[in-house]
XYZ file of C-alpha atoms in Angstrom:
623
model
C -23.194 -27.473 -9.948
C -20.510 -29.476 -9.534
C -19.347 -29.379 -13.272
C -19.674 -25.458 -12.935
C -17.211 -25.380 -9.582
C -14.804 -27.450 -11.978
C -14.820 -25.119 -14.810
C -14.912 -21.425 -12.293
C -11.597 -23.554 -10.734
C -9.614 -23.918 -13.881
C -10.580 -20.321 -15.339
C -9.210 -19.189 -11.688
C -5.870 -21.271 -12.590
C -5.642 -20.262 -15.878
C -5.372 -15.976 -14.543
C -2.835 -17.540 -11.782
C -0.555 -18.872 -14.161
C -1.375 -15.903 -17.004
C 0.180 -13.964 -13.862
C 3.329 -16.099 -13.482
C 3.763 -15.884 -17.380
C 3.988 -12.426 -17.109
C 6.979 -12.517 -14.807
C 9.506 -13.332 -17.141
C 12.913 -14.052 -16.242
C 14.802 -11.060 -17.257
C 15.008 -7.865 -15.531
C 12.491 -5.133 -16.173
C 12.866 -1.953 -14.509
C 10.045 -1.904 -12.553
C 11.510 -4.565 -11.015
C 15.157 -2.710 -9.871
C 15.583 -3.210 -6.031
C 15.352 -0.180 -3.618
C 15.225 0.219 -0.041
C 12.602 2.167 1.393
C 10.962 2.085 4.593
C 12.960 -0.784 5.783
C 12.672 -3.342 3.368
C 13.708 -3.958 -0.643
C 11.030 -3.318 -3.028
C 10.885 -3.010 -6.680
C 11.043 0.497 -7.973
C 7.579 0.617 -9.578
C 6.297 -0.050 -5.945
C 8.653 3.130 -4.775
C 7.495 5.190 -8.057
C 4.124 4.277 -7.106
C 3.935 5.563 -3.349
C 5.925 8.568 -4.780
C 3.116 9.546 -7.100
C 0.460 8.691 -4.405
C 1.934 11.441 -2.470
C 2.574 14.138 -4.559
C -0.049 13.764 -7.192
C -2.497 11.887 -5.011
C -2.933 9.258 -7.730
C -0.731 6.024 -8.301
C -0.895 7.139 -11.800
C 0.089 10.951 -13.294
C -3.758 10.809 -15.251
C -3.635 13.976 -16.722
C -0.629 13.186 -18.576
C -1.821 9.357 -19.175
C 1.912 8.217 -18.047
C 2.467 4.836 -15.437
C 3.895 5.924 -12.575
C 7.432 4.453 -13.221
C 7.379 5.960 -16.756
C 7.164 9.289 -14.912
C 9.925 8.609 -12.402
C 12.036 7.450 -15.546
C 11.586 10.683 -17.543
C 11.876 12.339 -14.190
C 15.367 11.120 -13.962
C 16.325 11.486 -17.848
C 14.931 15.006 -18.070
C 15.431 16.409 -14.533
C 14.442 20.404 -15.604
C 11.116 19.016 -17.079
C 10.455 17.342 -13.980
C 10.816 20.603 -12.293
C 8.390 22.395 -14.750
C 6.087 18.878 -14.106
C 2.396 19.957 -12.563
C 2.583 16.908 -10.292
C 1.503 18.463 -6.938
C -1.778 18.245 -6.324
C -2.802 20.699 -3.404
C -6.229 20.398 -2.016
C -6.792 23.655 -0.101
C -7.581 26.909 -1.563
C -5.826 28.484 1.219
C -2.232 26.910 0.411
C -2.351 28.096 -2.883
C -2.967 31.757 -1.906
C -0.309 31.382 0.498
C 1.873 30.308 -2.003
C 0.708 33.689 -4.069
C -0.564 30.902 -6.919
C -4.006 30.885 -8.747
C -6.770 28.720 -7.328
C -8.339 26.928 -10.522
C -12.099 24.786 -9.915
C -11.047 21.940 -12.151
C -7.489 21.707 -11.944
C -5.364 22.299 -8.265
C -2.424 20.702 -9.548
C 1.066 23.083 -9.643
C 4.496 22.350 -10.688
C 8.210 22.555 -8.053
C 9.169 25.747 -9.748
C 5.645 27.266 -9.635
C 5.482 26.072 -5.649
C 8.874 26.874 -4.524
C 9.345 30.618 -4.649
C 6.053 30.899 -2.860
C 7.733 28.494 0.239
C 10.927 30.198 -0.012
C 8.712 33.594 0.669
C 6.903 31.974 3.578
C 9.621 30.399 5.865
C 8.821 31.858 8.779
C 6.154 30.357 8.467
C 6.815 27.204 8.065
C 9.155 26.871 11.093
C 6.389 27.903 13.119
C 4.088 24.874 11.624
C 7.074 22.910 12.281
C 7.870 23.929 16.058
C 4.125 22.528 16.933
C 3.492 19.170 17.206
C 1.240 17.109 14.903
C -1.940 16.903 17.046
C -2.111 20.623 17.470
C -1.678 21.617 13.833
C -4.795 23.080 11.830
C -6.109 21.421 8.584
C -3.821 24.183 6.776
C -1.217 23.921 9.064
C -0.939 20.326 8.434
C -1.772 20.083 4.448
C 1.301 23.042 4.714
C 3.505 20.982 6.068
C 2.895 18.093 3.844
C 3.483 20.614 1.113
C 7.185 21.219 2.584
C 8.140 18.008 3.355
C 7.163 16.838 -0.385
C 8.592 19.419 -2.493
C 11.887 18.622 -0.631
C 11.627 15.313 -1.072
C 10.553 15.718 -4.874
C 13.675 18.336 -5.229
C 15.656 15.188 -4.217
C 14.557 12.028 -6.459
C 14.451 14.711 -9.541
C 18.098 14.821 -8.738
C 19.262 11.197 -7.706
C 20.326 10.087 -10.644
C 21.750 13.263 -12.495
C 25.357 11.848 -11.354
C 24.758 8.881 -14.290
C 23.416 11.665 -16.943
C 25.564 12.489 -19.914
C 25.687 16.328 -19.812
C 29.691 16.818 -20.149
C 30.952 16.594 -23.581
C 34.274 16.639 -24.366
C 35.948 17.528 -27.502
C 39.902 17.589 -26.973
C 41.697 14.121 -27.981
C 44.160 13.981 -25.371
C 41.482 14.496 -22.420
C 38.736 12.304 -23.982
C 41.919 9.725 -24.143
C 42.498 10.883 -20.565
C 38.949 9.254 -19.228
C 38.458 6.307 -22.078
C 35.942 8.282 -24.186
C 35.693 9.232 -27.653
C 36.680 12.597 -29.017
C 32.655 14.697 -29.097
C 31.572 12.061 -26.644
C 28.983 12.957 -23.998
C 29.872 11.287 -20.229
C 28.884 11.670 -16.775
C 29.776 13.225 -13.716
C 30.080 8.839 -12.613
C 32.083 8.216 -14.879
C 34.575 11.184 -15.043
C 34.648 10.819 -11.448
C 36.096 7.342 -11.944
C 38.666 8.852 -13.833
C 39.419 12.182 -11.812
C 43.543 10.823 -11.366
C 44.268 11.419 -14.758
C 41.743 14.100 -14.994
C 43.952 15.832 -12.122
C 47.164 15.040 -13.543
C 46.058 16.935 -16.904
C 44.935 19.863 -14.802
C 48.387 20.716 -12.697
C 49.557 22.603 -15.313
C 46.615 24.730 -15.671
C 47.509 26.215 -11.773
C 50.618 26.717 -12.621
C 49.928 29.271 -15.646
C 48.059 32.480 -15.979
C 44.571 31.942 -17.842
C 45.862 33.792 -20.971
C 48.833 31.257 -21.710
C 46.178 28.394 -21.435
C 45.932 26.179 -24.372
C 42.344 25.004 -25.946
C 42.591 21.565 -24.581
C 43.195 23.863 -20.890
C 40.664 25.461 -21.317
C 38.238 22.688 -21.628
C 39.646 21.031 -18.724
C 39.026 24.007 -16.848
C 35.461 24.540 -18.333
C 34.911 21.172 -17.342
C 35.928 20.913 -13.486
C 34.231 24.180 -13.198
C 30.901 22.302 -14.296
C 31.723 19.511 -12.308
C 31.824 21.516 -9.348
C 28.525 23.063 -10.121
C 27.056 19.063 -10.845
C 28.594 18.092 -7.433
C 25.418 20.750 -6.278
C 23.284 17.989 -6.127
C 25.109 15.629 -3.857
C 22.651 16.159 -1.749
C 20.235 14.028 -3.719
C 19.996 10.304 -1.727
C 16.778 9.625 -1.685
C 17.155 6.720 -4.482
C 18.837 3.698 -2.161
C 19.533 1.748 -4.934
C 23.108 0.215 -4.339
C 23.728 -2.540 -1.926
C 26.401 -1.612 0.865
C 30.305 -2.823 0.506
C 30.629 -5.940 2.198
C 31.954 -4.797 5.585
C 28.928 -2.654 6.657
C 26.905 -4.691 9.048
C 24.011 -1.907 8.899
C 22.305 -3.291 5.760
C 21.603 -0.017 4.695
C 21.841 0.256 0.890
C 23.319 3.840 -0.613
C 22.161 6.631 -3.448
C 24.660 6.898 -6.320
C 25.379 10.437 -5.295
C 26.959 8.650 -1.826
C 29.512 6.865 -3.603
C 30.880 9.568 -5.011
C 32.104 11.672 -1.164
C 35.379 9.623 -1.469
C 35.049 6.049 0.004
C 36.174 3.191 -2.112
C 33.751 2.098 -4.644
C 33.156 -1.970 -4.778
C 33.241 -4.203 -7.806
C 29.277 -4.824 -7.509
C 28.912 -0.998 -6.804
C 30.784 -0.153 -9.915
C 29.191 -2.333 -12.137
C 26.038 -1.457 -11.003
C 26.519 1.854 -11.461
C 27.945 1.765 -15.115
C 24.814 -0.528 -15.899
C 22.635 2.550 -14.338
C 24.281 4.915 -16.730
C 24.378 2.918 -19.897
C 20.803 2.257 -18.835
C 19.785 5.745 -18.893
C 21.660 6.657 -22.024
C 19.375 3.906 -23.693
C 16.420 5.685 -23.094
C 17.942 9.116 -24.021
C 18.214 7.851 -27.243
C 15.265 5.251 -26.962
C 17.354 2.551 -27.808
C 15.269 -0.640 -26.285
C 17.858 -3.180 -26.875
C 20.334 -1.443 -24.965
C 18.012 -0.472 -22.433
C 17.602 -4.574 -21.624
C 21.406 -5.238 -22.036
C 21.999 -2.431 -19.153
C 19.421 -3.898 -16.924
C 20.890 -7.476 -17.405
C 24.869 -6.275 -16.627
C 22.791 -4.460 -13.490
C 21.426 -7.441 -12.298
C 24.536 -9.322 -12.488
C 25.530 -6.756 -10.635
C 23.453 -6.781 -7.860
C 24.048 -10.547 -7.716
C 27.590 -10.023 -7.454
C 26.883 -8.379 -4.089
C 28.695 -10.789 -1.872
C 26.177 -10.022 0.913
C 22.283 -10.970 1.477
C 21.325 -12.315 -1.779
C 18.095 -10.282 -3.448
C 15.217 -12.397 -4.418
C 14.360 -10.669 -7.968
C 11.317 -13.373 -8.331
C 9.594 -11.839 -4.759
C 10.293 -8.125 -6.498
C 8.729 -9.384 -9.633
C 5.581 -10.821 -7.790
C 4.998 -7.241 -6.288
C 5.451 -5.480 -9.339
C 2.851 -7.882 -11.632
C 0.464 -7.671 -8.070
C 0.726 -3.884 -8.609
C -0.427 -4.041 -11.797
C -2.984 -6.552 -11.533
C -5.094 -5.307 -9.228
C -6.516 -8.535 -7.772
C -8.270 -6.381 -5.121
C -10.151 -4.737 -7.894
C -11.230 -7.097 -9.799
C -12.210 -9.117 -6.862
C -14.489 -6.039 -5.484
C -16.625 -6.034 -9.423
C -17.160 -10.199 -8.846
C -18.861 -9.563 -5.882
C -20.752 -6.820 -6.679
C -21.897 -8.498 -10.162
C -22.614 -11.457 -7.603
C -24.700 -9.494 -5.603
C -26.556 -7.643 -9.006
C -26.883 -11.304 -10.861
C -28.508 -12.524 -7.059
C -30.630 -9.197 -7.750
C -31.695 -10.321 -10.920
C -32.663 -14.042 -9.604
C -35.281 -12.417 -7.212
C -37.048 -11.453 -10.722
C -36.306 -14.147 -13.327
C -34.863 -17.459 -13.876
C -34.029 -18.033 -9.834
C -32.138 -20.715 -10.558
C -30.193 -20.033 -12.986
C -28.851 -16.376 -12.173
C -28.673 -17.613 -8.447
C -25.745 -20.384 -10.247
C -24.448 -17.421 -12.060
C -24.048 -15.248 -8.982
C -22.322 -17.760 -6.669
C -20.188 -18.786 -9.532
C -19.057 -14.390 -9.636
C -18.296 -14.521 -5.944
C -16.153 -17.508 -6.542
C -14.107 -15.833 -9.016
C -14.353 -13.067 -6.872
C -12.741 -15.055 -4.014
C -10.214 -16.642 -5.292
C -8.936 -13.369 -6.568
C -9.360 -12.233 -3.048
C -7.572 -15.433 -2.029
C -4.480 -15.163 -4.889
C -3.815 -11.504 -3.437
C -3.480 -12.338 -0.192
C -1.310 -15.349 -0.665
C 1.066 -13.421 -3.195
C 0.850 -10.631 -0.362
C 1.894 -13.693 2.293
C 4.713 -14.913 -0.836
C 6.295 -10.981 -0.915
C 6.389 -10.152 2.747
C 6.987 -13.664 4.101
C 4.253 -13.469 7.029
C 0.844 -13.897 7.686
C -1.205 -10.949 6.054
C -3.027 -9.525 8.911
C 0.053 -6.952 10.983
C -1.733 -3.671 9.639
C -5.082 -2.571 9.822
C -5.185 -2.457 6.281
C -4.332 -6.275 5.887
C -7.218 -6.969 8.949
C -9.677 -4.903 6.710
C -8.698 -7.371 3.737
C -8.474 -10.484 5.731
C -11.336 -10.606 7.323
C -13.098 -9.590 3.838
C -11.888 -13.047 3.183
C -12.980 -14.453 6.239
C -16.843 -13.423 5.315
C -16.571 -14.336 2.143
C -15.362 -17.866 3.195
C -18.041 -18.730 5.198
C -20.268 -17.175 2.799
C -19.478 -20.054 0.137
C -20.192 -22.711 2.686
C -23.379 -21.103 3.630
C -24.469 -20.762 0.364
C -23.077 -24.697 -0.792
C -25.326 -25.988 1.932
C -28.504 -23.931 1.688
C -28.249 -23.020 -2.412
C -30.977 -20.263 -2.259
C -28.910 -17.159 -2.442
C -28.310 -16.300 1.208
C -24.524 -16.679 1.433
C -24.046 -14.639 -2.436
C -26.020 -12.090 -0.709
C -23.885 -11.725 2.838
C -20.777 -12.538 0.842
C -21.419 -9.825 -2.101
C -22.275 -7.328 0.049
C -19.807 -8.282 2.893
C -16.741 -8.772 0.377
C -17.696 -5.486 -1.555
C -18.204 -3.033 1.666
C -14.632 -4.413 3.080
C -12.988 -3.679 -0.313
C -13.897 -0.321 -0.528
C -13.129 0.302 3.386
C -9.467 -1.508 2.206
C -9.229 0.878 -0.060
C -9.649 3.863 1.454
C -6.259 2.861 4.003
C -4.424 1.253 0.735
C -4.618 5.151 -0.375
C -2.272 6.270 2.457
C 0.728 4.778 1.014
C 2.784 1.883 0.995
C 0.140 -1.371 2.334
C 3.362 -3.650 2.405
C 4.893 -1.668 5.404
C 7.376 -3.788 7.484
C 6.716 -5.000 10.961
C 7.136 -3.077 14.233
C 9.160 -4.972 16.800
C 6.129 -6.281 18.443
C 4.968 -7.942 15.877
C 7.674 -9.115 14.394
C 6.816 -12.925 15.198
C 5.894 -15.194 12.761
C 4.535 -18.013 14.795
C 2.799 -15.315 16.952
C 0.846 -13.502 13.855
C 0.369 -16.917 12.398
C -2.004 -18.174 16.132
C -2.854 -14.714 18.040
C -3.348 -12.495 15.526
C -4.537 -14.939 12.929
C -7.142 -16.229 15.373
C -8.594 -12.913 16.765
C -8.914 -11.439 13.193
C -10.893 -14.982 12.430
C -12.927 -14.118 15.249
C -13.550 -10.562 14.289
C -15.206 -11.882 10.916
C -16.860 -14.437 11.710
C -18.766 -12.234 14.419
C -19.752 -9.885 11.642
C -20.824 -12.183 9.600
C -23.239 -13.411 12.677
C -24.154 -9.616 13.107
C -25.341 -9.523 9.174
C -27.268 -12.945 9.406
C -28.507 -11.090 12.384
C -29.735 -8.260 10.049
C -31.241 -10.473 7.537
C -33.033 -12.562 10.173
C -34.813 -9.597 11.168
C -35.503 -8.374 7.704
C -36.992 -11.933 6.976
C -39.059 -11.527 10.053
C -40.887 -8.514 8.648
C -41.193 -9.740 5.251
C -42.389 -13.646 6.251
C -43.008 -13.630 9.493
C -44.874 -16.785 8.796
C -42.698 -18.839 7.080
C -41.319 -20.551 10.268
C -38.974 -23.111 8.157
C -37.077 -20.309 6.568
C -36.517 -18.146 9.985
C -35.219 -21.534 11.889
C -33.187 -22.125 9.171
C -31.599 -18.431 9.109
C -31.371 -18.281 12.848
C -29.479 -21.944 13.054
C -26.863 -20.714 10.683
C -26.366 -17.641 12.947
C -26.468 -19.352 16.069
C -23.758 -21.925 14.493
C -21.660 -18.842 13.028
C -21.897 -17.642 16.482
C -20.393 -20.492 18.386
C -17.411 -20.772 16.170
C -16.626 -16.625 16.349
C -17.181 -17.084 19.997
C -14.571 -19.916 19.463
C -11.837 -17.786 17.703
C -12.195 -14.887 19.513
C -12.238 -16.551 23.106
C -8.789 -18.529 22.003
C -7.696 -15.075 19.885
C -7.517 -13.394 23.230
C -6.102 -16.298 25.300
C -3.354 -16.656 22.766
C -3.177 -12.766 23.012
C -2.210 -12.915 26.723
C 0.541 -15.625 26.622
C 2.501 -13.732 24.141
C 1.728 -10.303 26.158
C 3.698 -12.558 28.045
C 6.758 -13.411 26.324
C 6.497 -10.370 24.770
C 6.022 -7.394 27.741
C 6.258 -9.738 30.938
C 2.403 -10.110 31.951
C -0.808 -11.650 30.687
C -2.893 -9.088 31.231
C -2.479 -5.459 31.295
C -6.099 -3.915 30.665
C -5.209 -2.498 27.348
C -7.816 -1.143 25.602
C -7.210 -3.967 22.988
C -7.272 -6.256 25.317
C -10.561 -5.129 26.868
C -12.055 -4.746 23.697
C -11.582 -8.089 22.685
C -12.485 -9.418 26.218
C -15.889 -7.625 25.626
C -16.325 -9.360 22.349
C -15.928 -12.841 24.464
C -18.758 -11.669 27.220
C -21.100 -10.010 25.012
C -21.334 -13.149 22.808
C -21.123 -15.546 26.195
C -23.927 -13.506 27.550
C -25.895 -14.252 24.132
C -25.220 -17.291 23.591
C -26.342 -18.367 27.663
C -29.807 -15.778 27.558
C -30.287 -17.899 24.301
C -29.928 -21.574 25.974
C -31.979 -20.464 29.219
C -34.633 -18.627 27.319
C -34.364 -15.446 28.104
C -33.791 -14.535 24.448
C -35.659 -15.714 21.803
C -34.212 -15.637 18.682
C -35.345 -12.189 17.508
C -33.770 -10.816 20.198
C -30.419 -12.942 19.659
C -30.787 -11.623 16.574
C -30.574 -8.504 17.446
C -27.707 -9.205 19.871
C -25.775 -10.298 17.384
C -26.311 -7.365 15.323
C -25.401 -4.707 18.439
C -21.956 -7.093 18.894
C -21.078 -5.779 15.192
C -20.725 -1.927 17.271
C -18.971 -3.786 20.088
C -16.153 -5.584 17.409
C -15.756 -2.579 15.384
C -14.948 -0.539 18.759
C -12.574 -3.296 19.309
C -10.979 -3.473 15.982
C -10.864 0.250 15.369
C -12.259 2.525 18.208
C -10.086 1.746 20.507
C -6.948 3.176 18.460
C -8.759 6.625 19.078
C -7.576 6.362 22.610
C -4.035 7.089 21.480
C -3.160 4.712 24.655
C -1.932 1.280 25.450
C 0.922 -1.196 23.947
C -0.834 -1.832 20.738
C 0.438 1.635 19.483
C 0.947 -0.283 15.899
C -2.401 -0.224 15.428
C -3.560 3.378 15.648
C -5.412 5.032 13.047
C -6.569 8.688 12.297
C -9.869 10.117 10.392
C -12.186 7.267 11.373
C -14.095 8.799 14.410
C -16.914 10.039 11.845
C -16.962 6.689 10.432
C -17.493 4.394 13.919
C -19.936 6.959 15.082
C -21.964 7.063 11.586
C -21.751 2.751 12.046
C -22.869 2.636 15.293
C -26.044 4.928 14.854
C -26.724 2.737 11.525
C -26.750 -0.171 13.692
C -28.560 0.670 16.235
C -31.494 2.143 14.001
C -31.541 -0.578 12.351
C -31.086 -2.964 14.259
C -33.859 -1.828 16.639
C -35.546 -0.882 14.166
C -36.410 -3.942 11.783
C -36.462 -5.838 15.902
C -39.639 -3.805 17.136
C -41.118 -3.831 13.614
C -40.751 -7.503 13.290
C -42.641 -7.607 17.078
C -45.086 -5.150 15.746
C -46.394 -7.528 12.687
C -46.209 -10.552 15.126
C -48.712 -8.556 17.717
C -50.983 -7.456 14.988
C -50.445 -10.834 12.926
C -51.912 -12.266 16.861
């Protein structure tokens, strides 16, 4: 075993440095810095959450293109983008609004097939948007979503059309006029950063009548008249791409399209712009070596900033984690773990019962890798969203799991770890589909040491009481299926009993912890927030267990089945609660999950009183 743990630990090193490899040391452009939502993330991240919104997919399938391939072409090709069937609408009765054609198969539509449709139903949509959130209808709401994201789309399509080369100019003395060759295509950037002599050429031109105007007069005119009509999309600054001049204390970085309303452009600003357009040129023409010389003047661009410095190696780790998909890979170890353990309860015990364990290793420490790259990226503990809780205490189970399984070696801990690890996952999952999962802190939590005790703590607690509830489960299972086999039952119920003490442990200093930074935080220890309360009740159900246990009043059928009714009372902690829409933990309501807690809670209760009175029914007849 030990020789197997040796080799699982240097295949496990061997993907973590295959992932560092991958990072290499120039500039890609998935890995271009943009603020969004507070904080600078690469743009395949941003490209990403885009295509998560409007297509409902972090990838545009039907086409088979990456989602920063399609914000690319988006941005080279800006009226394909608009013909693009990248909206995915989900409700029959948005597309007849819209006067479109509801398909079976395929629901998704294109801006220009959308648009005339919302332009034809404004009326209605101000009337969507004078109601507030909670008292809009499913249409109503999916309506709204529609609005907001065509806009939005109308706007990145558009960001960088400033750096595009649609003006070409054919007259010698005005191509001399802005540094370009003679039949030379340029952009609205860079003519801009000529306009002086471009408006020195054109006094004459408003001094004559149009029919005295030479050829090269002409094309000056022609060309300020387009201008004007490229200066349409100014409006486009969605992309914040460019770090701020040096004197704004805001932080907030700008859209090329910004630069251009008349304030004075910065040396880093300029040369990150002219990298951005000889960058885009480069893939015009598909030109690969150019494409990696533009992003290298860029980042020496960005580097010239002579503000906060960007950390291109944190922006590289998210880009290779979005790829990876360490999540993913670590949800098929455990479920192979759990189908291997499946396949020791038929043949060769020992043997697949090694192989399994060895699958939820691997399966951990990709679990393990995530989170700590997470930890590396965001520079915090992982567990500020519900979405990280979900994931942490997935590795929480899974952890004790191992030990379980070390110490005993007959396939209990694969099986509470597989199933554990794989259930969490999926439940991870379904939040990770809302959107960005690396959001930045509210104020409130915005404490390092803080998340690193309180929060760290209480979400230990939380899994290590659900793993007690499912050794709960499988005690009770056991007792129907050996009732006799006294050895086996002690043996389950001492693990639970010891799994127990220590979530009592974490959640009873979780919530103490808790109170002294309610403290610091909102000026009193206790408030009776429904947080607060739900993690107190975690603390007296489990007290209450733990002392009927010790007097004798419960008998370890019935603790099991305690511990199996405290899973309802931590999930009403951890999640039900937000359905109050009350208290100071605001940052940690949810939406959609009231189906889910009340399908849990009648699972539990069935089954855990259930496989409890059928266990007591073979003991009475087995008497």
């Amino acid at each position: 075993m030990t020789s197997l743990l040796k080799n699982i630990f240097k295949l496990s090193l061997a993907i973590i440095v295959f992932g560092g490899d991958v990072i290499a040391n120039d500039l890609r452009v998935t890995d271009i810095p943009i603020q969004e939502g507070g904080r600078i993330k690469p743009l395949d991240t941003y490209a990403r959450n885009q295509a998560l919104a409007f297509y409902g997919k972090r990838k545009i399938k039907h086409e088979n293109l990456s989602a920063i391939d399609w914000l690319l072409n988006l941005f080279t090709n800006p009226d394909k983008g608009l013909e693009q069937q990248i909206f995915n609408i989900r409700n029959p009765e948005v597309v007849n609004a819209l006067e479109l054609e509801w398909t079976n198969n395929f629901h998704k539509y294109s801006y220009n097939e959308i648009y005339p449709g919302v332009e034809n139903q404004l009326t209605l949509i101000r009337s969507i948007f004078e109601k507030k959130e909670k008292d809009r209808d499913t249409f109503e709401s999916q309506f709204a979503e529609l609005y907001q994201n065509i806009m939005k789309y109308r706007e990145i399509v558009s960001s960088l059309s400033c750096l595009l080369p649609l003006f070409t100019v054919y007259s010698p003395e005005t191509a001399e006029s802005l540094h370009i060759s003679p039949g030379q295509s340029t952009s609205y950037a860079h003519i801009m950063s000529h306009r002086a002599s471009l408006f020195d050429a054109s006094q004459g031109i408003l001094t004559k009548p149009e029919n005295e105007w030479s050829e090269t007069e002409r094309e000056i005119a022609l060309l300020l008249y387009n201008l004007q009509q490229a200066s349409a999309d100014e409006f486009a600054k969605a992309l914040k791409i460019i770090p701020p001049s040096k004197n704004d204390s805001t932080g907030l970085w700008i859209s090329p399209w910004e630069l251009f309303d008349g304030r004075e452009i910065e040396p880093h600003q300029d040369k990150i712009i002219k990298s951005l357009e000889k960058f885009l040129l480069a893939r015009f023409q598909n030109d690969v070596s150019a494409q990696n010389a533009a992003l290298k003047s860029y980042k020496a661009g960005v580097l010239s900033y002579p503000g906060e410095r960007i950390n291109f190696s944190v922006l590289k780790n998210e880009s290779w984690l979005n790829k990876a998909n360490l999540f993913t890979n670590s949800l098929v170890f455990y479920l192979l773990g759990f189908i291997f353990l499946g396949i020791s309860w038929m043949i060769r015990p020992t043997l697949f019962r090694r192989i399994a364990f060895c699958s939820l290793i691997l399966g951990f420490l990709l679990h393990t890798y995530g989170i700590f790259l997470r930890m590396v990226i965001m520079s915090r503990p992982p567990i500020s969203t519900i979405y990280e809780t979900v994931i942490f205490v997935g590795f929480v189970i899974v952890l004790f799991s191992l030990v379980i399984e070390y110490i005993r070696q007959d396939g209990l801990g694969v099986f509470l770890g597989s199933i554990s690890g794989a259930m969490l996952h999926y439940v991870g999952f379904g939040y990770a589909a809302d959107g960005d999962t690396l959001e930045m802190l509210v104020a409130v939590l915005n404490s390092n040491f803080w998340l690193a005790t309180h929060v760290t703590t209480i979400i230990l607690g939380y899994g290590t009481s659900l793993m007690a509830g499912l050794i709960g489960h499988l005690y009770l299972i056991e007792k129907i299926r050996v009732p006799k086999d006294s050895a086996r039952l002690k043996s389950i119920y001492n693990n639970m009993f010891g799994v127990t003490l220590i979530a009592l442990f974490f959640t009873l200093f979780g919530t103490i912890l808790g109170g002294i930074w309610a403290d610091q935080s909102w000026g009193r220890f206790w408030g009776w927030d429904p947080k607060e309360n739900g993690a107190l009740l975690i603390v007296l159900w489990q007290l209450m267990m733990v002392h009927m246990r010790l007097s004798g009043l419960a008998k370890p059928d019935k603790f099991a089945l305690g511990m199996v009714l405290n899973n309802i009372i931590v999930i009403m902690a951890w999640f039900g609660v937000n359905l109050l829409s009350i208290g100071l933990h605001s940052y940690g309501f949810v939406s959609g999950i009231a189906v889910n807690i009340i399908l849990f809670t009648i699972f539990e209760l069935v089954t855990g009183f259930g496989t409890y009175y059928w266990a007591r029914s073979k003991k009475r007849l087995a008497l």
